[in-house]
XYZ file of C-alpha atoms in Angstrom:
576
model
C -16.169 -2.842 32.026
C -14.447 -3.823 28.885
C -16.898 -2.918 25.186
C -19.321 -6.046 24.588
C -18.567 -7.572 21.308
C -21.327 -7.664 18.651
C -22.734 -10.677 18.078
C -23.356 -11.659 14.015
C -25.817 -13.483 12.789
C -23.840 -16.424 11.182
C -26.063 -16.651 7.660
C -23.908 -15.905 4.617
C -25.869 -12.908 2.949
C -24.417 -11.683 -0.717
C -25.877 -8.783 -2.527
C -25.718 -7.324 -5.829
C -27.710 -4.911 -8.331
C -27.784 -4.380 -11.487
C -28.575 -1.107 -13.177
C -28.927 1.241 -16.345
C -29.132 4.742 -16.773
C -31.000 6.536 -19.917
C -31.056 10.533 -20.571
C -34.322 12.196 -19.995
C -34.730 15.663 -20.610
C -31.075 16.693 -20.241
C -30.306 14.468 -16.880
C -28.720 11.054 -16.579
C -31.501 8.977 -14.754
C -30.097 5.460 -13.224
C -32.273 3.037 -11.778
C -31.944 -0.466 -10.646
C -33.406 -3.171 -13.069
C -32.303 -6.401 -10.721
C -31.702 -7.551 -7.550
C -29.414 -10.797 -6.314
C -29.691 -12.357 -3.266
C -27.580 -15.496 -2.399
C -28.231 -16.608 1.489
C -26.071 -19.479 2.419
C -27.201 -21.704 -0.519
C -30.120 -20.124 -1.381
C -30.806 -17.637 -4.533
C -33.289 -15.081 -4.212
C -34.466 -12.324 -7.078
C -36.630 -9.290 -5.091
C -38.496 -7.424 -7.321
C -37.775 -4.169 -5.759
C -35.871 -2.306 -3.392
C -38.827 -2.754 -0.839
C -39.006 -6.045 -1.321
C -35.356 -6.755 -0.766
C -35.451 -4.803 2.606
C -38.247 -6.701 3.718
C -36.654 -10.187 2.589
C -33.452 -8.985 4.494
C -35.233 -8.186 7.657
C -37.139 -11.651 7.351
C -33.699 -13.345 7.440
C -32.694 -11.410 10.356
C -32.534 -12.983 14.002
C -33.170 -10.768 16.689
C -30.356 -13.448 18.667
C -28.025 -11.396 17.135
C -26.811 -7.551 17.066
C -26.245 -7.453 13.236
C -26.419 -9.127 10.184
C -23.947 -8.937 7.923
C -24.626 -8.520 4.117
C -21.504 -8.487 1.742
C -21.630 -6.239 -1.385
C -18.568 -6.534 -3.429
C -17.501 -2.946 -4.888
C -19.789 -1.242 -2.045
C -19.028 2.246 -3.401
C -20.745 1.402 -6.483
C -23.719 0.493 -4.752
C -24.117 2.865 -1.687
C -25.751 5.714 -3.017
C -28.255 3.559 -4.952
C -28.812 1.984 -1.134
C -29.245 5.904 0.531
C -31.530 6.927 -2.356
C -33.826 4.006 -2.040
C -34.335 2.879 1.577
C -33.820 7.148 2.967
C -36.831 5.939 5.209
C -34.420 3.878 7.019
C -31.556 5.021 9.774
C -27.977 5.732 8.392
C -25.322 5.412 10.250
C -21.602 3.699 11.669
C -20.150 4.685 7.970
C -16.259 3.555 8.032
C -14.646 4.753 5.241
C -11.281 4.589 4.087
C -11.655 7.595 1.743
C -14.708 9.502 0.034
C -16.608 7.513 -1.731
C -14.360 4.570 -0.506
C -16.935 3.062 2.209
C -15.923 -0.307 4.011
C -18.883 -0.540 5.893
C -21.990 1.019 7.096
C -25.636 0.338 9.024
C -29.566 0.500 7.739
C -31.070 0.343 11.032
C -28.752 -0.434 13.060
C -29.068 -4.213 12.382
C -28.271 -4.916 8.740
C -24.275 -4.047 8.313
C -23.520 -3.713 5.036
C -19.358 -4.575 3.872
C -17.521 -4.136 0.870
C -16.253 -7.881 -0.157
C -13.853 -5.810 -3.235
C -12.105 -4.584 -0.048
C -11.919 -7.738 2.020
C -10.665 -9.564 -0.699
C -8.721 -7.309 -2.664
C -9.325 -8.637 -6.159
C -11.689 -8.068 -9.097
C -14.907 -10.162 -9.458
C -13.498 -11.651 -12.028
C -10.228 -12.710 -10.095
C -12.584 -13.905 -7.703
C -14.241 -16.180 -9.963
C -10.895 -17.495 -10.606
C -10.344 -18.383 -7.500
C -12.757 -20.553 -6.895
C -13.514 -21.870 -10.269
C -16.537 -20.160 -11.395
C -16.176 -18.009 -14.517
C -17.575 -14.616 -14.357
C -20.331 -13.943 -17.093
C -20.385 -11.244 -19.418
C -23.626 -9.127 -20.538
C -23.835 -6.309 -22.916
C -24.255 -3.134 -20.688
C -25.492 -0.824 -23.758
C -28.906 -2.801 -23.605
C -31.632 -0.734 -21.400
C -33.130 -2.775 -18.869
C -35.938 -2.107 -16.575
C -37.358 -3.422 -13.347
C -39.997 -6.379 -13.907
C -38.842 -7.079 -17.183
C -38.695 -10.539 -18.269
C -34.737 -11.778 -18.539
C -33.538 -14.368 -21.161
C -32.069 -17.645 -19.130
C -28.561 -16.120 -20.088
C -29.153 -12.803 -18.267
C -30.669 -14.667 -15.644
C -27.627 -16.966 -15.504
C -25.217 -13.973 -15.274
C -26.949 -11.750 -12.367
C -27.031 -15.194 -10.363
C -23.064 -16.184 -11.325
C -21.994 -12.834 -9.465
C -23.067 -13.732 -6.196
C -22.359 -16.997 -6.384
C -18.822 -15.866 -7.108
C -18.931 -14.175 -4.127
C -20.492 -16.158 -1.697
C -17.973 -18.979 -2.916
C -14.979 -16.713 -2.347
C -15.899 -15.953 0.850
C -16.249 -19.336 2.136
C -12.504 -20.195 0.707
C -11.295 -18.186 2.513
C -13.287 -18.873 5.844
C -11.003 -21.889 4.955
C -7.945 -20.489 4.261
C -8.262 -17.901 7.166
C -9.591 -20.727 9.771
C -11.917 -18.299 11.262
C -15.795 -17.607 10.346
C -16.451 -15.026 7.867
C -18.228 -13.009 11.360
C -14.489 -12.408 12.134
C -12.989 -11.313 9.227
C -11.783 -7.815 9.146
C -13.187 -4.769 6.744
C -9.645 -4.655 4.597
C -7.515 -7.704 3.283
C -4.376 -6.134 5.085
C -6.607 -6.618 8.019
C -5.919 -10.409 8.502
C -2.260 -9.918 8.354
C -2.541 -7.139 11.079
C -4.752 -9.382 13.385
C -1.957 -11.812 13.020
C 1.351 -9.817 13.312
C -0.667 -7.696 16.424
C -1.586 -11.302 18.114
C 2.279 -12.221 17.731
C 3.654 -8.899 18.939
C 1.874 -9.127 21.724
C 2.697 -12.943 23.058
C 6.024 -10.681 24.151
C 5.230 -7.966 26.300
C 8.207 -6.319 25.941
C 6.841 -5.381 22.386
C 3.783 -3.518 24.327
C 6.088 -1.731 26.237
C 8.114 -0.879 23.193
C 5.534 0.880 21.685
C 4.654 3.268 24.192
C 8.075 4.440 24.985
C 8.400 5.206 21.596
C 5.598 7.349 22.095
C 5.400 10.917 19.756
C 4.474 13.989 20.904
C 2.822 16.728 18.082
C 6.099 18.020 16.731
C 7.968 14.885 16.376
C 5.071 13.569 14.666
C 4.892 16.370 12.194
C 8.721 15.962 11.957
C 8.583 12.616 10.862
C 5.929 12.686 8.731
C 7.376 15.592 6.927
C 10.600 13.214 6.699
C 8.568 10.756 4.999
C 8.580 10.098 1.137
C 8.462 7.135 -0.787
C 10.493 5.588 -3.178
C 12.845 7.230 -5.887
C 11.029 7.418 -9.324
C 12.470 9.557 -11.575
C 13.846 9.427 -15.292
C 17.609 10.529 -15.993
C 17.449 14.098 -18.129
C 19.664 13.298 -20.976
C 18.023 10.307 -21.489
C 14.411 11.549 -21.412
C 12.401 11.317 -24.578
C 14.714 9.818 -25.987
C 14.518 6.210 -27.632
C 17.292 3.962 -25.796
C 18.677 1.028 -27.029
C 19.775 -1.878 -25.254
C 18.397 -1.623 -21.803
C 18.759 -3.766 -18.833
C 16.358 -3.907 -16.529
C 17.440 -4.638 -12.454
C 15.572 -4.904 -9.571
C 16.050 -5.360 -5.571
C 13.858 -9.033 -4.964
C 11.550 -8.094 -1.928
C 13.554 -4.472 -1.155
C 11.060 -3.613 1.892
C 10.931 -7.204 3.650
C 14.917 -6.993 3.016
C 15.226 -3.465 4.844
C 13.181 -4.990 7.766
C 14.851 -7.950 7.920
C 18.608 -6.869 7.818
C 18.765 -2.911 8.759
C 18.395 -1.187 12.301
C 14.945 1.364 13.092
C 13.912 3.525 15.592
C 13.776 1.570 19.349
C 14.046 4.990 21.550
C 12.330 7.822 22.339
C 13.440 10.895 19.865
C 15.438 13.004 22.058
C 15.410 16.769 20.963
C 18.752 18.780 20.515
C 18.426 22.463 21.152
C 19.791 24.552 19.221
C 21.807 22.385 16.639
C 24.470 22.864 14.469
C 26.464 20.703 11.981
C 28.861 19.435 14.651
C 25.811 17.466 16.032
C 24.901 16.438 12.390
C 28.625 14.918 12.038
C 28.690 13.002 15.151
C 25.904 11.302 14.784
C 26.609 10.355 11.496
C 30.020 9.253 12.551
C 28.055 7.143 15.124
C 25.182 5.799 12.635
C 25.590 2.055 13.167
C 23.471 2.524 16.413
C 21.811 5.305 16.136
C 18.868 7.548 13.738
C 17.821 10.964 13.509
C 15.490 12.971 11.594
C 15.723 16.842 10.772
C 14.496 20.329 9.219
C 17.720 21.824 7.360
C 18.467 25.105 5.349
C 21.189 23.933 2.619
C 22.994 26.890 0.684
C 24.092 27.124 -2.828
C 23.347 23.463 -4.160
C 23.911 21.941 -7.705
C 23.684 18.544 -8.206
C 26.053 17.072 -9.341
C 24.797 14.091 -11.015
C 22.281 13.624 -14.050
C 19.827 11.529 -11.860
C 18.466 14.113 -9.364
C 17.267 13.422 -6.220
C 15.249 16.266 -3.712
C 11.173 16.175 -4.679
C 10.375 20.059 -5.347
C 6.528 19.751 -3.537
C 8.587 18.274 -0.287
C 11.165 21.287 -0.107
C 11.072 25.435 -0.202
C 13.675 26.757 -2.294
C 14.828 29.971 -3.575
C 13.315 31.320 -6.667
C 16.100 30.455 -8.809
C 15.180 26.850 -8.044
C 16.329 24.883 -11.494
C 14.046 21.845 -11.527
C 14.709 18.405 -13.331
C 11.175 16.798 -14.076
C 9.611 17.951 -10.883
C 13.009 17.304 -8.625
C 15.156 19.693 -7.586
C 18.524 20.000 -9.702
C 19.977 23.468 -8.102
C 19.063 26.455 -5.962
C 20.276 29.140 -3.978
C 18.739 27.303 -0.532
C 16.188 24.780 -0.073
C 14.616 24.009 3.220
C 13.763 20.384 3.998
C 13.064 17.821 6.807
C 15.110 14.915 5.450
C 15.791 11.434 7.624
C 19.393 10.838 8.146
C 19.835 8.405 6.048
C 18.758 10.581 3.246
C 20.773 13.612 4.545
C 23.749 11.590 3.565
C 22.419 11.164 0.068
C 21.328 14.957 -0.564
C 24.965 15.625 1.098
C 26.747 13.686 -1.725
C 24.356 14.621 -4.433
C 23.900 18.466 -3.753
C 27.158 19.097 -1.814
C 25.665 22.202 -0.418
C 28.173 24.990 0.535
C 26.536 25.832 4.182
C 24.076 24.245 5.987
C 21.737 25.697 9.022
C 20.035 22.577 10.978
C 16.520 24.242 12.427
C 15.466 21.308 14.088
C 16.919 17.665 15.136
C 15.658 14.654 17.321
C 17.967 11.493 17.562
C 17.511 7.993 18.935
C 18.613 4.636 19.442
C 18.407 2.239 16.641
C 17.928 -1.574 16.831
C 16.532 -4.396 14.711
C 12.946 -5.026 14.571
C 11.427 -7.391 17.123
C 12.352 -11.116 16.476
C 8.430 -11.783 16.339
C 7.755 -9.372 13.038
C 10.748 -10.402 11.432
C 9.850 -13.865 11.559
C 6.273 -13.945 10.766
C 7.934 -11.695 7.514
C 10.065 -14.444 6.687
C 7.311 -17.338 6.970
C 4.871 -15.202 3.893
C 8.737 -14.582 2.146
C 9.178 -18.427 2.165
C 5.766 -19.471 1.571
C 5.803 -16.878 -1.944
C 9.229 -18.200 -3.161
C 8.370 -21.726 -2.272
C 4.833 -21.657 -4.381
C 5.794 -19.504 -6.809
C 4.726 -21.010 -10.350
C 3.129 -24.178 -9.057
C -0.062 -23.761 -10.993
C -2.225 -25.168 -8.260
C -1.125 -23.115 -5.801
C -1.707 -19.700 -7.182
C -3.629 -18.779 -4.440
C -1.644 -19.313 -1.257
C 1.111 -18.011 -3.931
C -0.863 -14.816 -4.010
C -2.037 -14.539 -0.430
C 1.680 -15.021 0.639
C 2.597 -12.038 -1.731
C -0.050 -9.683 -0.568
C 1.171 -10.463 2.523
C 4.203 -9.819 2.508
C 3.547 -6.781 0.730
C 1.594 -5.252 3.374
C 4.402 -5.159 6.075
C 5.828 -2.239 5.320
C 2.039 -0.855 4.522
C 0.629 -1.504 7.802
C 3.699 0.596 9.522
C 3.611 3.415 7.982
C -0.291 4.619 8.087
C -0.813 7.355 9.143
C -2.046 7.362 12.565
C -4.424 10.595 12.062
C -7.311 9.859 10.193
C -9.692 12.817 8.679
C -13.167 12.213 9.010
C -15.740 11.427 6.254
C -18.884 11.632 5.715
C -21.915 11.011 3.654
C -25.290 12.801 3.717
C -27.235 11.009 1.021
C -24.917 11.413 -2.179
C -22.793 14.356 -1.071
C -19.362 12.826 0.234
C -17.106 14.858 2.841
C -14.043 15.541 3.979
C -13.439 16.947 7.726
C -9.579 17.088 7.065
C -6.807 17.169 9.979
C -5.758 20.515 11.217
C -1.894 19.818 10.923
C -0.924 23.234 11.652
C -3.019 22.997 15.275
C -0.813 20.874 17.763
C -3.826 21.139 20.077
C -5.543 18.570 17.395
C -2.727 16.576 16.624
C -1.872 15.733 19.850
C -5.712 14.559 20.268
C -5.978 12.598 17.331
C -2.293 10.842 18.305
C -3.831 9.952 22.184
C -6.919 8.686 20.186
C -4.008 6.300 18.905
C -2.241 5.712 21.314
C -4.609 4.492 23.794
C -6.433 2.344 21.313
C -5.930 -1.091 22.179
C -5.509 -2.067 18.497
C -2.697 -0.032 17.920
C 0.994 -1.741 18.087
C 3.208 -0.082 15.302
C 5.268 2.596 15.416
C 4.949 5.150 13.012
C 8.327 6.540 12.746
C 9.806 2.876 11.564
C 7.557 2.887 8.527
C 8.800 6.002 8.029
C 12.581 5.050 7.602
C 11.742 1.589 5.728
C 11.480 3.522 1.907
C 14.745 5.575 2.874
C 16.493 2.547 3.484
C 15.765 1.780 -0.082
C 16.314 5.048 -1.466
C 19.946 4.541 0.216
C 20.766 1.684 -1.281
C 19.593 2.348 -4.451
C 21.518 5.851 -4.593
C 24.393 5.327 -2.642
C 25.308 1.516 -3.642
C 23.748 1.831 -7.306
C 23.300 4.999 -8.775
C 25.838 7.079 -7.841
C 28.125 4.761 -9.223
C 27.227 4.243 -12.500
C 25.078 7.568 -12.921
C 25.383 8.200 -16.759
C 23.898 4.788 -17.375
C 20.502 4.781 -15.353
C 18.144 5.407 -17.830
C 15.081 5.601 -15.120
C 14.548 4.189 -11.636
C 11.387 3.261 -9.961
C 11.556 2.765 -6.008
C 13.330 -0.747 -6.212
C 14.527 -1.055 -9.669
C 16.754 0.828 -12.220
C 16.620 0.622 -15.816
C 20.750 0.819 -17.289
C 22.523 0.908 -20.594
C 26.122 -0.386 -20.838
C 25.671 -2.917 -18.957
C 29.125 -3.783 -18.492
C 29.886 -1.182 -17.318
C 27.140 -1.553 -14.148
C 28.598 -5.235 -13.000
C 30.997 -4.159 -10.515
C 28.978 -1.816 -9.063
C 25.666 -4.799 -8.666
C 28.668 -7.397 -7.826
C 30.037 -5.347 -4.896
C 26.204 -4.621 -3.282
C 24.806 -8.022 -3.853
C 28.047 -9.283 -1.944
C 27.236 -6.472 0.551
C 23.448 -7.907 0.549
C 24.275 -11.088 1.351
C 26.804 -10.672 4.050
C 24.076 -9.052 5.611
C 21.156 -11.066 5.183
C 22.970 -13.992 6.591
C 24.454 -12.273 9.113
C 21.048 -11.401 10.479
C 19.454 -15.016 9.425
C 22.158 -17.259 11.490
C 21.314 -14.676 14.790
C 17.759 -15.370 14.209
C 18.409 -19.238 14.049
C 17.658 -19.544 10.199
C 19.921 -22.690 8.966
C 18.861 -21.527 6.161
C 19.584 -18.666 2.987
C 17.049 -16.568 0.792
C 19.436 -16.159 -1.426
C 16.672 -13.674 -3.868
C 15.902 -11.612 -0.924
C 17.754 -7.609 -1.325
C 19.224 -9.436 -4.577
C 19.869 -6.195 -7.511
C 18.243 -9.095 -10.165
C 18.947 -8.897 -13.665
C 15.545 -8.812 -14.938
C 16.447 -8.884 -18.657
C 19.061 -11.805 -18.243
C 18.884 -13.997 -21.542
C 17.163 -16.835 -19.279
C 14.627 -14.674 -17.627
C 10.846 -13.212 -18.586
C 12.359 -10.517 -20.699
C 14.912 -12.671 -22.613
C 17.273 -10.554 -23.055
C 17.915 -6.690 -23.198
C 15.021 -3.997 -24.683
C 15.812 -3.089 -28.237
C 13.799 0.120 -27.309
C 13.119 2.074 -24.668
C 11.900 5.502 -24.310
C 10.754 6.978 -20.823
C 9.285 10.786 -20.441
C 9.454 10.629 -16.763
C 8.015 9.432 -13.324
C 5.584 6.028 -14.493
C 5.881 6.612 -18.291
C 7.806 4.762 -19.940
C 7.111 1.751 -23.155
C 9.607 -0.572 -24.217
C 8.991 -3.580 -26.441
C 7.809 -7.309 -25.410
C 7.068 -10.237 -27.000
C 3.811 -11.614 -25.176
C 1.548 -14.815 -26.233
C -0.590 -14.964 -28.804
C 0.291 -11.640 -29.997
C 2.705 -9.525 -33.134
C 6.764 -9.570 -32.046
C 6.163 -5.845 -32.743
C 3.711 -5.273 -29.561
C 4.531 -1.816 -27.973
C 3.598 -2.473 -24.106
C 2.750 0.494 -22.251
C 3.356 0.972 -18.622
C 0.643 2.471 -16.726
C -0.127 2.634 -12.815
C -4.045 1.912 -13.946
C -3.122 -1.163 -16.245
């Protein structure tokens, strides 16, 4: 007999607390001051944590396995939940990394979600979303529980669940199912979809199996993976550039699975390989993939961009590094894709190589059904973009589209975490045990919800790495300033048109190529377009006067934004 589904109570429950913390005799206390309750339409303010457990359970029906109660930024809120209601059973925590929780249980009915997950977006964005501004309060003000609040305090604890509760019911809307459906993550609508679609062919079941791994190719391929090329040019770092162009691939991933060929066989081991086997298959790469563990002898790059990422190699201890990439060494030993064997073979030109370890297979283009459920998010994004009142779909067809590449390349071993009261663990995955490996990937394989292969994520950032090495940078090498995964920042720009000419013409022989077999009448002409960024008519207006980069996701350069001095620095920064 197949699992019974849980049945969810179908009221709308939003929660949120507010807190602040004081010092008392050399400890941080926190304690919670407020408590907000929106159910369906209806606002409720518990005076304590008793009372809200008690209202909760007086809005639960017993119909109904569970009732779900959305908390948006859960982590924030957990271990005030654990501290205050430890009379009550824990349990069913999903988390998608310490102190990361999606979702867990207060006796067994009342299943508590994290709506900053589901959604993906900031309170605030939220609020934008649906039209209600969030409110601000000032945080340095000590508050305690029972105290009286002023209308606007009152007005702000309220606004933050309404926000929520709002949000929530868009999207019901947008998503056409109830909110008792949704998934824990945002990406989790787009993988209900794509998985539905898959599986309408069942030749795309079938697919998946055969392309089965065991605990070595597994470990192969994940040692193979890496993700895309960041890296600052050496005689350029530090230094203040002027006149830089700015270029970038439009949608690189969705191009790579649209137009270029992944695994679609089992990996079939070579024993004992040499570098005859390397050649042919690279001789035969229009129809075929491989992945391997090589020695390579006496390299030197011979560019100023280098390429090989020192913590994914083992080198000799002459190693020369560039910025935390490898620029020569007497050997390094490294599991590499094929695709970026051919790179490290141009750009290292080693003198001998010794291949430990090989597995090859067929290669083929995507299923039709992926591909085109892709394209519909790709045309939706390009067809809303900058039409004010549709900055939502706009949005929702980005993140979309965004997450196609994500949702192939998770890992398909999970460690295990836990939470006893505030003290957050970490049972991580023995990868050195096949024994455990092989468990956890027959945990995977047999769950019904699993229907992507892990080894084409895995060759999706290489086949961006390979096209922006071998049809950009090793071209025009002197005048990349800095690249980051799908863009490269040049000087002399002259100097770089050939080079973007000849692979945009390459780009768009082959997206068209593959749009007119899948029955597309017709183009995306932006999609896998090298973009001038910096073109006089675009955002930038025209080249940076400055630019000054000290490596991997550091760099400034000057823009002119609204409302502010044309002598704004703008920092980049992963956390802005």
């Amino acid at each position: 007999m197949g699992k019974r589904k849980i049945r969810y109570q179908p009221d709308l429950v939003v929660f949120d607390i507010e807190t602040s913390h004081i010092e008392r005799n050399g400890f941080d206390e926190l304690f919670t001051w407020h408590w907000s309750i929106m159910v369906n339409d209806t606002y409720y303010t518990p005076e304590s944590w008793t009372a809200f457990y008690d209202l909760l359970l007086s809005l639960y029906d017993p119909e109904y396995d569970r009732l779900i109660v959305f908390v948006h930024n859960l982590a924030y809120e957990t271990e005030s939940i654990i501290r205050n209601m430890e009379d009550h059973i824990f349990s069913d925590l999903f988390a998608s990394d310490t102190h990361r929780p999606l979702k867990f249980l207060i006796d067994e009915v009342l299943e508590f979600r994290c709506s900053y997950m589901l959604t993906g977006k900031s309170l605030k964005a939220c609020g934008k979303d649906v039209k209600l501004e969030k409110l601000e309060m000032d945080y340095q003000k000590i508050r305690y529980p029972g105290e009286k609040l002023t209308e606007e305090e009152e007005s702000y604890c309220r606004r933050d669940v309404e926000i929520m509760a709002a949000k929530i019911r868009q999207m019901e809307i947008q998503e056409k199912i109830p909110f008792t459906k949704f998934p824990l993550t945002n990406t989790g609508f787009l993988r209900n979809e794509a998985r539905k679609v898959l599986r309408k062919n069942p030749a795309n079941k079938k697919k998946f199996h055969e392309l089965r791994l065991d605990a070595k190719r597994f470990l192969l391929c994940r040692n193979c993976f890496s993700g895309g090329y960041v890296h600052a040019n050496y005689i350029y770092s530090g230094k203040v550039m002027e006149d830089v162009d700015s270029y970038d691939f439009g949608s690189a991933y969705p191009f790579d699975l649209l137009v270029h060929k992944f695994p679609m066989s089992y990996f079939h081991e070579i024993s004992n390989p040499t570098w005859t086997d390397i050649q042919y298959f690279l001789q035969h790469r229009d129809n075929t993939l491989f992945i391997c563990h090589v020695v390579l002898y006496h390299c030197k790059c011979r560019y100023t961009n280098t390429f090989l990422s020192f913590n994914k190699c083992k080198t000799s201890t002459d190693v020369e590094l560039d910025n935390g990439r490898v620029y020569s060494a007497e050997y390094i030993d490294v599991c590499l894709t094929s695709l970026d064997l051919i790179l490290v073979l141009d750009i290292y030109q080693p003198e001998k190589i010794k291949v430990e370890e090989m597995y090859w297979c067929m290669a083929d283009y995507l299923p039709d059904e992926y591909v085109k459920l892709m394209l519909k998010y790709y045309e939706q994004k390009q067809e809303l973009k900058n039409i004010e009142s549709e900055e939502y779909n706009y949005m929702k067809a980005k993140n979309r589209l965004n997450s196609f590449y994500g949702m192939m390349v998770t890992n398909p071993l999970h460690d295990i975490i836990s939470l006893d009261v505030t003290d957050w663990q970490r049972d991580r995955i023995n990868y050195h045990d096949d024994s455990i490996v092989t468990e956890e990937l027959d945990k995977f394989y047999s769950n019904y919800n699993s229907f992507l292969p892990y080894q084409w994520g895995v060759f999706v950032p290489a086949y961006t790495r390979y096209h922006l090495w071998h049809d950009i940078i090793r071209h025009i090498d002197r005048y990349v300033v800095y690249s980051d995964t799908d863009s490269a920042k040049v000087i002399n720009r002259e100097q770089c048109i050939d080079t973007i000419a000849r692979y945009n013409a390459k780009a768009e022989q082959m997206r068209k190529s593959r749009l007119e077999k899948l029955g597309y009448t017709k183009d995306f002409p932006d999609l896998g377009l090298f973009d001038w960024e910096t073109a006089p008519d675009k955002k930038y207006k025209g080249p940076w006067k400055g630019f000054k980069t000290l490596g991997a996701k550091k760099y400034i350069f000057p823009f002119v934004l609204k409302r502010t001095p044309i002598t704004s620095i703008i920092p980049y920064s992963p956390l802005l």
